[in-house]
Tab-separated table of C-alpha atoms and ligand atoms in Angstrom:
chain	number	residue	atom	x	y	z
A	1	MET	CA	109.154	-96.523	11.774
A	2	LEU	CA	106.238	-94.768	10.687
A	3	SER	CA	108.043	-91.483	9.259
A	4	ASP	CA	111.114	-93.400	7.861
A	5	THR	CA	109.367	-94.506	4.575
A	6	LEU	CA	109.212	-92.390	1.401
A	7	PRO	CA	105.974	-91.449	-0.638
A	8	LYS	CA	105.373	-92.532	-4.053
A	9	ALA	CA	106.397	-89.270	-5.456
A	10	ALA	CA	110.071	-90.065	-5.110
A	11	SER	CA	111.709	-90.105	-8.190
A	12	LYS	CA	112.448	-93.400	-10.114
A	13	THR	CA	115.809	-92.494	-11.241
A	14	GLY	CA	118.646	-91.807	-9.054
A	15	ASP	CA	118.806	-91.280	-5.370
A	16	PRO	CA	115.131	-90.462	-4.211
A	17	VAL	CA	115.998	-88.771	-1.025
A	18	ALA	CA	116.595	-84.911	-0.770
A	19	VAL	CA	116.623	-84.685	2.965
A	20	GLN	CA	117.528	-87.307	5.638
A	21	ILE	CA	116.760	-86.606	8.878
A	22	ASP	CA	118.433	-89.295	11.552
A	23	GLY	CA	117.681	-88.655	15.049
A	24	VAL	CA	118.181	-84.813	14.927
A	25	GLY	CA	116.478	-83.191	18.082
A	26	LYS	CA	116.879	-80.048	20.047
A	27	SER	CA	116.476	-78.638	23.721
A	28	PHE	CA	117.037	-75.272	24.958
A	29	ALA	CA	117.823	-74.748	28.228
A	30	GLY	CA	115.939	-77.768	29.519
A	31	THR	CA	112.959	-77.097	27.139
A	32	VAL	CA	112.582	-79.646	24.398
A	33	ALA	CA	112.141	-77.790	21.468
A	34	LEU	CA	112.057	-80.573	19.295
A	35	LYS	CA	112.441	-84.343	20.243
A	36	PRO	CA	114.831	-86.526	17.993
A	37	ILE	CA	112.935	-87.582	14.811
A	38	TRP	CA	114.000	-89.686	11.815
A	39	LEU	CA	112.505	-88.242	8.445
A	40	LYS	CA	113.057	-88.671	4.852
A	41	ILE	CA	111.837	-86.038	2.425
A	42	ALA	CA	111.640	-87.379	-1.241
A	43	ARG	CA	113.249	-85.139	-4.047
A	44	GLY	CA	110.733	-82.765	-5.499
A	45	GLU	CA	108.368	-83.529	-2.697
A	46	PHE	CA	106.219	-80.839	-0.832
A	47	LEU	CA	106.070	-81.576	2.491
A	48	THR	CA	104.331	-79.462	5.205
A	49	LEU	CA	104.926	-79.128	8.957
A	50	LEU	CA	101.639	-78.446	10.684
A	51	GLY	CA	101.075	-77.734	14.210
A	52	PRO	CA	99.939	-75.144	16.973
A	53	SER	CA	102.128	-72.483	17.910
A	54	GLY	CA	105.144	-73.754	19.780
A	55	CYS	CA	105.105	-77.254	18.825
A	56	GLY	CA	108.584	-77.097	17.093
A	57	LYS	CA	108.099	-76.371	13.323
A	58	THR	CA	110.530	-73.497	13.291
A	59	THR	CA	113.197	-75.281	15.299
A	60	LEU	CA	113.001	-78.281	12.662
A	61	LEU	CA	113.158	-75.714	9.812
A	62	ASN	CA	115.945	-74.086	11.371
A	63	LEU	CA	117.935	-77.328	11.915
A	64	ILE	CA	117.316	-78.235	8.421
A	65	ALA	CA	118.843	-74.709	7.196
A	66	GLY	CA	121.628	-75.014	9.658
A	67	PHE	CA	120.735	-71.754	11.801
A	68	LEU	CA	120.380	-74.205	14.776
A	69	GLU	CA	122.806	-76.703	15.885
A	70	ALA	CA	121.535	-80.247	16.399
A	71	ASP	CA	122.084	-81.728	20.019
A	72	ALA	CA	122.423	-85.117	18.540
A	73	GLY	CA	121.934	-86.958	15.048
A	74	GLU	CA	122.846	-86.559	11.570
A	75	LEU	CA	121.238	-84.607	8.633
A	76	PHE	CA	121.815	-85.422	4.732
A	77	ILE	CA	120.830	-82.818	2.126
A	78	HIS	CA	120.878	-85.104	-1.262
A	79	ARG	CA	123.626	-87.318	-0.291
A	80	ASP	CA	125.737	-84.655	1.681
A	81	LEU	CA	126.240	-85.101	5.488
A	82	VAL	CA	125.441	-81.615	6.362
A	83	THR	CA	125.268	-81.842	10.194
A	84	ARG	CA	128.184	-79.279	10.777
A	85	VAL	CA	127.875	-77.275	7.653
A	86	PRO	CA	127.201	-73.600	7.634
A	87	PRO	CA	123.846	-72.238	6.280
A	88	HIS	CA	125.168	-70.418	3.214
A	89	LEU	CA	127.086	-73.788	2.210
A	90	ARG	CA	123.849	-76.028	2.497
A	91	GLU	CA	122.318	-74.691	-0.855
A	92	ILE	CA	119.041	-73.989	0.370
A	93	GLY	CA	116.631	-71.302	-0.118
A	94	ILE	CA	114.495	-69.811	2.783
A	95	VAL	CA	111.283	-67.542	3.024
A	96	PHE	CA	110.258	-65.943	6.300
A	97	GLN	CA	107.011	-64.756	7.605
A	98	ASN	CA	108.367	-61.356	7.788
A	99	TYR	CA	109.816	-60.650	4.294
A	100	ALA	CA	113.157	-59.788	5.472
A	101	LEU	CA	114.105	-57.824	2.404
A	102	PHE	CA	116.756	-55.358	2.398
A	103	PRO	CA	114.928	-52.079	2.301
A	104	HIS	CA	117.628	-49.889	0.926
A	105	MET	CA	118.256	-52.221	-1.961
A	106	SER	CA	116.074	-52.308	-5.112
A	107	VAL	CA	113.820	-55.480	-5.929
A	108	ALA	CA	116.516	-56.738	-8.271
A	109	GLN	CA	119.537	-56.165	-5.986
A	110	ASN	CA	117.613	-58.153	-3.237
A	111	VAL	CA	117.066	-61.096	-5.567
A	112	ALA	CA	120.782	-60.898	-6.516
A	113	TYR	CA	122.131	-60.723	-3.384
A	114	GLY	CA	122.738	-64.482	-2.751
A	115	LEU	CA	124.107	-64.668	-6.271
A	116	ARG	CA	126.640	-61.487	-5.805
A	117	THR	CA	127.855	-63.303	-2.332
A	118	ARG	CA	128.528	-66.440	-4.422
A	119	ARG	CA	130.737	-64.645	-6.890
A	120	VAL	CA	128.341	-65.362	-10.026
A	121	SER	CA	129.512	-63.155	-13.206
A	122	LYS	CA	127.617	-60.001	-13.601
A	123	VAL	CA	125.957	-61.231	-16.992
A	124	GLU	CA	124.765	-64.396	-15.168
A	125	ILE	CA	123.409	-62.694	-12.226
A	126	ALA	CA	121.355	-60.232	-14.628
A	127	GLU	CA	119.707	-63.203	-16.346
A	128	ARG	CA	119.302	-65.146	-13.440
A	129	VAL	CA	117.590	-62.427	-11.646
A	130	ARG	CA	115.351	-61.661	-14.661
A	131	GLU	CA	114.232	-65.300	-14.600
A	132	ALA	CA	113.550	-65.436	-11.151
A	133	LEU	CA	111.428	-62.254	-11.256
A	134	ALA	CA	109.735	-63.447	-14.245
A	135	LEU	CA	108.957	-66.808	-12.136
A	136	VAL	CA	106.946	-64.727	-9.452
A	137	LYS	CA	105.516	-62.293	-12.260
A	138	LEU	CA	107.617	-59.151	-11.084
A	139	GLU	CA	109.637	-58.387	-14.144
A	140	ASP	CA	108.398	-54.589	-14.091
A	141	PHE	CA	109.154	-54.254	-10.404
A	142	ALA	CA	113.126	-54.766	-10.855
A	143	ASP	CA	113.957	-51.068	-9.787
A	144	ARG	CA	111.351	-50.455	-7.074
A	145	ARG	CA	112.067	-50.509	-3.367
A	146	PRO	CA	110.481	-52.990	-0.959
A	147	ARG	CA	108.399	-50.510	0.703
A	148	GLN	CA	106.963	-49.492	-2.630
A	149	LEU	CA	105.546	-52.932	-2.949
A	150	SER	CA	102.336	-54.484	-1.239
A	151	GLY	CA	102.808	-57.238	1.031
A	152	GLY	CA	102.050	-60.038	-1.437
A	153	GLN	CA	104.368	-58.524	-3.832
A	154	GLN	CA	107.340	-58.327	-1.089
A	155	GLN	CA	106.766	-62.037	-0.546
A	156	ARG	CA	107.257	-62.608	-4.187
A	157	VAL	CA	110.419	-61.117	-3.823
A	158	ALA	CA	111.393	-63.072	-1.043
A	159	LEU	CA	110.651	-66.064	-2.999
A	160	ALA	CA	112.562	-64.820	-5.972
A	161	ARG	CA	115.558	-64.254	-3.781
A	162	ALA	CA	115.407	-67.763	-2.657
A	163	LEU	CA	114.957	-69.440	-5.945
A	164	VAL	CA	117.460	-67.823	-7.701
A	165	ILE	CA	120.475	-69.688	-6.153
A	166	ARG	CA	118.596	-72.813	-7.215
A	167	PRO	CA	118.480	-74.253	-4.111
A	168	ARG	CA	118.388	-78.067	-3.293
A	169	VAL	CA	115.560	-77.490	-0.852
A	170	LEU	CA	113.211	-74.775	-0.565
A	171	LEU	CA	112.196	-73.885	3.214
A	172	LEU	CA	109.196	-71.570	3.926
A	173	ASP	CA	108.214	-70.496	7.390
A	174	GLU	CA	104.458	-69.262	7.579
A	175	PRO	CA	105.289	-67.438	4.584
A	176	PHE	CA	101.636	-66.041	3.846
A	177	SER	CA	100.403	-65.738	7.432
A	178	ALA	CA	100.624	-61.820	7.097
A	179	LEU	CA	98.435	-61.682	3.774
A	180	ASP	CA	94.530	-61.536	3.751
A	181	ARG	CA	92.588	-64.534	2.636
A	182	ASN	CA	92.166	-63.944	-0.836
A	183	LEU	CA	95.661	-63.095	-1.481
A	184	ARG	CA	96.775	-66.222	0.487
A	185	GLY	CA	94.774	-68.245	-1.712
A	186	ALA	CA	96.204	-66.805	-4.876
A	187	MET	CA	99.873	-67.194	-3.556
A	188	GLN	CA	99.503	-70.761	-2.516
A	189	VAL	CA	98.285	-71.606	-5.796
A	190	GLU	CA	101.196	-69.858	-7.485
A	191	LEU	CA	103.974	-71.285	-5.191
A	192	ARG	CA	102.561	-74.774	-5.754
A	193	GLU	CA	102.857	-74.231	-9.631
A	194	ILE	CA	106.429	-72.998	-9.596
A	195	GLN	CA	107.423	-75.774	-6.836
A	196	SER	CA	105.956	-78.451	-9.085
A	197	SER	CA	107.205	-76.867	-12.436
A	198	LEU	CA	110.889	-76.764	-11.187
A	199	GLY	CA	110.411	-80.243	-9.256
A	200	LEU	CA	111.743	-78.180	-6.196
A	201	THR	CA	111.950	-80.102	-2.814
A	202	THR	CA	109.934	-77.985	-0.251
A	203	VAL	CA	109.387	-77.909	3.311
A	204	PHE	CA	106.504	-75.535	4.200
A	205	VAL	CA	105.498	-74.531	7.915
A	206	THR	CA	102.084	-73.615	8.667
A	207	HIS	CA	99.528	-73.704	11.683
A	208	ASP	CA	96.647	-73.534	9.093
A	209	GLN	CA	95.250	-76.879	8.428
A	210	SER	CA	93.171	-75.926	5.167
A	211	GLU	CA	96.594	-74.521	3.770
A	212	ALA	CA	98.386	-77.746	4.407
A	213	LEU	CA	95.489	-79.923	3.135
A	214	SER	CA	95.405	-77.867	-0.116
A	215	MET	CA	99.010	-77.562	-0.983
A	216	SER	CA	100.887	-80.794	0.176
A	217	ASP	CA	102.117	-84.223	-1.262
A	218	ARG	CA	102.706	-85.134	2.505
A	219	ILE	CA	101.929	-83.417	5.847
A	220	ALA	CA	103.681	-84.172	9.140
A	221	VAL	CA	101.400	-83.305	11.938
A	222	MET	CA	103.376	-82.207	14.716
A	223	SER	CA	102.597	-81.266	18.382
A	224	ARG	CA	104.434	-81.393	21.809
A	225	ALA	CA	107.949	-81.276	19.986
A	226	GLN	CA	107.409	-84.297	17.838
A	227	ILE	CA	105.797	-85.655	14.817
A	228	GLN	CA	102.362	-87.244	15.551
A	229	GLN	CA	101.447	-88.248	12.072
A	230	ILE	CA	102.863	-88.098	8.744
A	231	GLY	CA	100.986	-89.001	5.428
A	232	THR	CA	98.992	-87.821	2.303
A	233	PRO	CA	96.227	-85.061	2.969
A	234	ASP	CA	93.630	-87.799	2.753
A	235	GLU	CA	95.454	-90.008	4.783
A	236	ILE	CA	95.770	-87.324	7.602
A	237	TYR	CA	91.926	-86.314	6.998
A	238	ASP	CA	90.108	-89.964	6.468
A	239	ARG	CA	92.526	-91.816	8.587
A	240	PRO	CA	93.740	-89.672	11.585
A	241	GLN	CA	95.410	-92.320	14.178
A	242	SER	CA	94.860	-90.058	17.224
A	243	ARG	CA	92.517	-87.662	18.958
A	244	PHE	CA	94.804	-84.732	18.484
A	245	VAL	CA	94.904	-85.168	14.633
A	246	SER	CA	91.622	-85.846	14.186
A	247	THR	CA	90.447	-82.488	15.908
A	248	PHE	CA	93.530	-80.366	14.644
A	249	VAL	CA	92.737	-81.153	10.787
A	250	GLY	CA	89.091	-81.166	9.924
A	251	ASP	CA	86.005	-80.829	12.066
A	252	ALA	CA	85.522	-83.714	14.108
A	253	ASN	CA	82.303	-85.286	15.986
A	254	LEU	CA	83.655	-86.885	19.327
A	255	PHE	CA	81.556	-89.243	21.539
A	256	SER	CA	81.983	-90.859	24.675
A	257	ALA	CA	81.287	-94.309	24.327
A	258	THR	CA	82.036	-97.943	25.958
A	259	LEU	CA	83.987	-100.448	23.737
A	260	ILE	CA	82.283	-103.589	24.467
A	261	SER	CA	84.346	-105.868	22.302
A	262	SER	CA	86.271	-105.898	18.867
A	263	SER	CA	87.466	-108.447	16.581
A	264	GLY	CA	89.991	-106.950	14.154
A	265	LYS	CA	88.688	-103.924	12.814
A	266	ASP	CA	85.183	-104.593	14.007
A	267	VAL	CA	83.862	-103.081	17.165
A	268	ARG	CA	80.932	-103.137	19.161
A	269	LEU	CA	80.064	-100.164	21.317
A	270	LYS	CA	77.468	-98.675	23.444
A	271	LEU	CA	76.578	-95.104	23.680
A	272	GLY	CA	74.237	-95.085	26.940
A	273	GLU	CA	71.273	-97.329	25.693
A	274	VAL	CA	72.337	-97.234	22.043
A	275	GLY	CA	74.316	-100.365	20.942
A	276	LEU	CA	76.245	-99.906	17.498
A	277	ASP	CA	78.259	-102.432	15.553
A	278	LEU	CA	80.977	-100.646	13.558
A	279	THR	CA	84.276	-101.268	11.304
A	280	THR	CA	87.095	-98.845	11.898
A	281	TYR	CA	90.107	-98.407	9.897
A	282	GLN	CA	92.585	-98.688	12.691
A	283	SER	CA	94.977	-101.551	13.478
A	284	ASP	CA	95.287	-100.549	16.918
A	285	LEU	CA	92.260	-100.631	19.099
A	286	PRO	CA	92.354	-99.778	22.757
A	287	ALA	CA	91.082	-102.372	25.181
A	288	PRO	CA	87.519	-102.443	26.033
A	289	GLY	CA	86.155	-99.863	28.383
A	290	PRO	CA	85.434	-96.069	27.909
A	291	VAL	CA	86.599	-94.623	24.496
A	292	THR	CA	86.232	-91.837	22.259
A	293	LEU	CA	84.350	-92.238	19.177
A	294	PHE	CA	85.605	-90.039	16.153
A	295	VAL	CA	83.260	-89.426	13.096
A	296	ARG	CA	83.549	-86.509	10.578
A	297	PRO	CA	80.389	-84.400	10.237
A	298	GLU	CA	79.855	-85.263	6.719
A	299	HIS	CA	79.563	-88.858	7.484
A	300	CYS	CA	76.759	-88.292	10.060
A	301	ARG	CA	73.342	-88.231	8.996
A	302	LEU	CA	70.434	-86.385	10.415
A	303	THR	CA	67.516	-88.946	11.380
A	304	GLU	CA	64.395	-88.803	13.482
A	305	ALA	CA	64.649	-89.009	17.072
A	306	GLY	CA	64.237	-92.683	18.367
A	307	SER	CA	65.467	-94.266	15.160
A	308	PRO	CA	67.410	-97.693	16.077
A	309	GLY	CA	71.053	-96.838	16.315
A	310	ALA	CA	70.799	-93.098	16.342
A	311	VAL	CA	72.329	-91.296	18.989
A	312	PRO	CA	69.764	-88.896	20.635
A	313	ALA	CA	70.130	-85.149	20.130
A	314	THR	CA	68.511	-81.705	20.349
A	315	VAL	CA	68.573	-78.822	17.688
A	316	ALA	CA	70.661	-76.127	19.258
A	317	LEU	CA	71.546	-73.772	16.441
A	318	ALA	CA	71.574	-73.453	12.774
A	319	VAL	CA	74.204	-71.469	11.240
A	320	TYR	CA	73.621	-70.630	7.353
A	321	GLN	CA	76.574	-70.929	5.201
A	322	GLY	CA	75.468	-70.362	1.957
A	323	SER	CA	75.902	-73.752	0.187
A	324	TYR	CA	75.110	-75.665	3.287
A	325	THR	CA	73.872	-75.336	6.864
A	326	GLU	CA	75.861	-76.229	10.047
A	327	LEU	CA	73.592	-77.480	12.509
A	328	TYR	CA	74.878	-77.535	16.053
A	329	LEU	CA	73.035	-80.222	18.239
A	330	ASP	CA	73.201	-80.742	22.115
A	331	CYS	CA	73.957	-84.270	22.586
A	332	PRO	CA	74.661	-85.827	25.932
A	333	PHE	CA	77.162	-88.168	24.325
A	334	ALA	CA	79.102	-85.588	22.689
A	335	ASP	CA	82.611	-84.765	24.500
A	336	THR	CA	81.931	-81.219	24.249
A	337	GLY	CA	78.372	-81.377	24.793
A	338	ARG	CA	77.784	-80.550	21.088
A	339	ALA	CA	77.778	-82.480	17.712
A	340	MET	CA	77.663	-80.636	14.138
A	341	LEU	CA	76.117	-81.689	11.049
A	342	ARG	CA	76.028	-79.999	7.914
A	343	VAL	CA	72.648	-80.106	6.157
A	344	PRO	CA	71.048	-78.810	2.737
A	345	ALA	CA	71.116	-75.086	3.062
A	346	SER	CA	67.256	-75.058	2.921
A	347	THR	CA	66.892	-77.134	5.884
A	348	VAL	CA	64.545	-75.479	8.391
A	349	MET	CA	65.108	-76.826	12.313
A	350	ALA	CA	63.544	-75.047	15.201
A	351	PRO	CA	65.930	-75.038	18.301
A	352	GLY	CA	64.625	-77.604	20.589
A	353	THR	CA	63.570	-80.137	18.058
A	354	ALA	CA	64.524	-83.719	19.063
A	355	VAL	CA	66.252	-85.253	16.507
A	356	GLY	CA	68.782	-88.565	15.841
A	357	ILE	CA	72.354	-88.528	14.563
A	358	ALA	CA	72.810	-91.792	12.220
A	359	LEU	CA	76.587	-92.934	12.189
A	360	PRO	CA	78.231	-94.459	9.164
A	361	GLN	CA	78.935	-98.422	9.723
A	362	GLN	CA	82.254	-97.967	7.987
A	363	GLY	CA	84.916	-95.396	8.573
A	364	PRO	CA	84.657	-94.075	12.021
A	365	ALA	CA	87.686	-94.582	14.657
A	366	ILE	CA	87.990	-95.167	18.426
A	367	PHE	CA	90.697	-93.250	20.484
A	368	PRO	CA	91.463	-94.122	24.143
A	369	LYS	CA	89.584	-91.878	26.467
A	370	GLU	CA	91.760	-88.950	27.611
B	401	ADP	N1	116.006	-69.673	20.882
B	401	ADP	C1	115.176	-70.395	21.899
B	401	ADP	N2	115.323	-70.534	23.266
B	401	ADP	C2	114.623	-70.957	23.894
B	401	ADP	N3	113.539	-71.627	23.695
B	401	ADP	C3	113.142	-71.505	22.243
B	401	ADP	C4	113.988	-71.109	21.263
B	401	ADP	N4	113.504	-71.205	20.150
B	401	ADP	C5	112.307	-71.898	20.245
B	401	ADP	N5	112.020	-72.079	21.736
B	401	ADP	C6	110.889	-72.913	22.618
B	401	ADP	O1	110.887	-74.395	21.801
B	401	ADP	C7	109.566	-74.473	21.488
B	401	ADP	C8	109.445	-74.689	19.859
B	401	ADP	O2	109.449	-73.535	19.472
B	401	ADP	P1	109.472	-73.208	17.651
B	401	ADP	O3	109.985	-74.233	16.718
B	401	ADP	O4	109.527	-71.903	17.364
B	401	ADP	O5	107.638	-73.724	17.540
B	401	ADP	P2	106.530	-73.357	16.468
B	401	ADP	O6	107.540	-73.001	15.246
B	401	ADP	O7	106.127	-74.601	15.926
B	401	ADP	O8	105.655	-72.299	16.805
B	401	ADP	C9	108.693	-73.497	22.027
B	401	ADP	O9	108.622	-74.010	23.349
B	401	ADP	C10	109.817	-72.425	22.312
B	401	ADP	O10	109.423	-71.522	23.251
B	402	MG	MG1	107.485	-70.802	14.330
């Protein structure tokens, strides 16, 4: 099974599995929030659940945390069967989008909370709270109240509160989505540094594909209550296995084409009068007939109109982006009517100019026509 393999990040000694999910799923009054899934998360791995709103990310996180009871299946954390173990006994740390700090407690008291309920001694609590606040660079804020902190600082407190119990797994549900872009970038780097220095198994939920690409050891792309594809960021970006994944992660040019024939990974296609011989990365190809051809913009090249093998197009709009220009092209074969290429920022192209799009011989993919 696709999702039942472990990445190379798995530790070489001892049990490499941190979390094992065997057929766990969840429905609410007839709505399937999560179809049964099978998934192993390696110790020390940073796994991201990426998908649009409503696809089941929070449901999966809540099942791991124990806030929701699974309809069926079993869940293991390290080697322990925890399917029917309540959340506070699962040894997990959780950070939500809305900080969920106790407003009447100081920063230090907020962070200490999980230790007090675990009856840790006062001396040890003080030491571990100091340690956790140092990890998130808030040593000097121990006596403040949450309302005296910025959003980013509050989220660091929430992170310290999750880390202080030394969880076996850290779960984060869109933790940075309320922060502005610059702060979000800084928090991403910081979380990744803390996570890898502690070797902490982490499940991170986001709907932001660039956040997923930049932070993860592996990404599970979800839609419609299931995992559509799981792999390293470059596997997901370079070798999407479906139209959904190709467009949800990164920019995609999709063309309507006819698959004439295939042999192994080699295909012969037609886009109107233009014939193309390409090699895909796929082991499963659709049957001959109408298909969707997928190519990343950076693999397309602008060429002269009428060049052999080039897809005909007309310049519609040039959007200057500083280090490059995005050239939007009207193209009768493009799925949305438009294709996009990135060209040097200095390129000047008048709207209406007829051009050609040269496609790479290696690296595109072919999806069934939807
Ligand atoms: N407590 C609940 N009661 C009824 N439906 C729910 C409940 N929680 C989630 N759902 C539904 O399950 C689906 C998945 O939700 P969720 O896991 O929150 O998605 P995501 O976190 O990816 O946005 C949605 O259709 C949502 O409306
Ligand atoms: Mg959610």
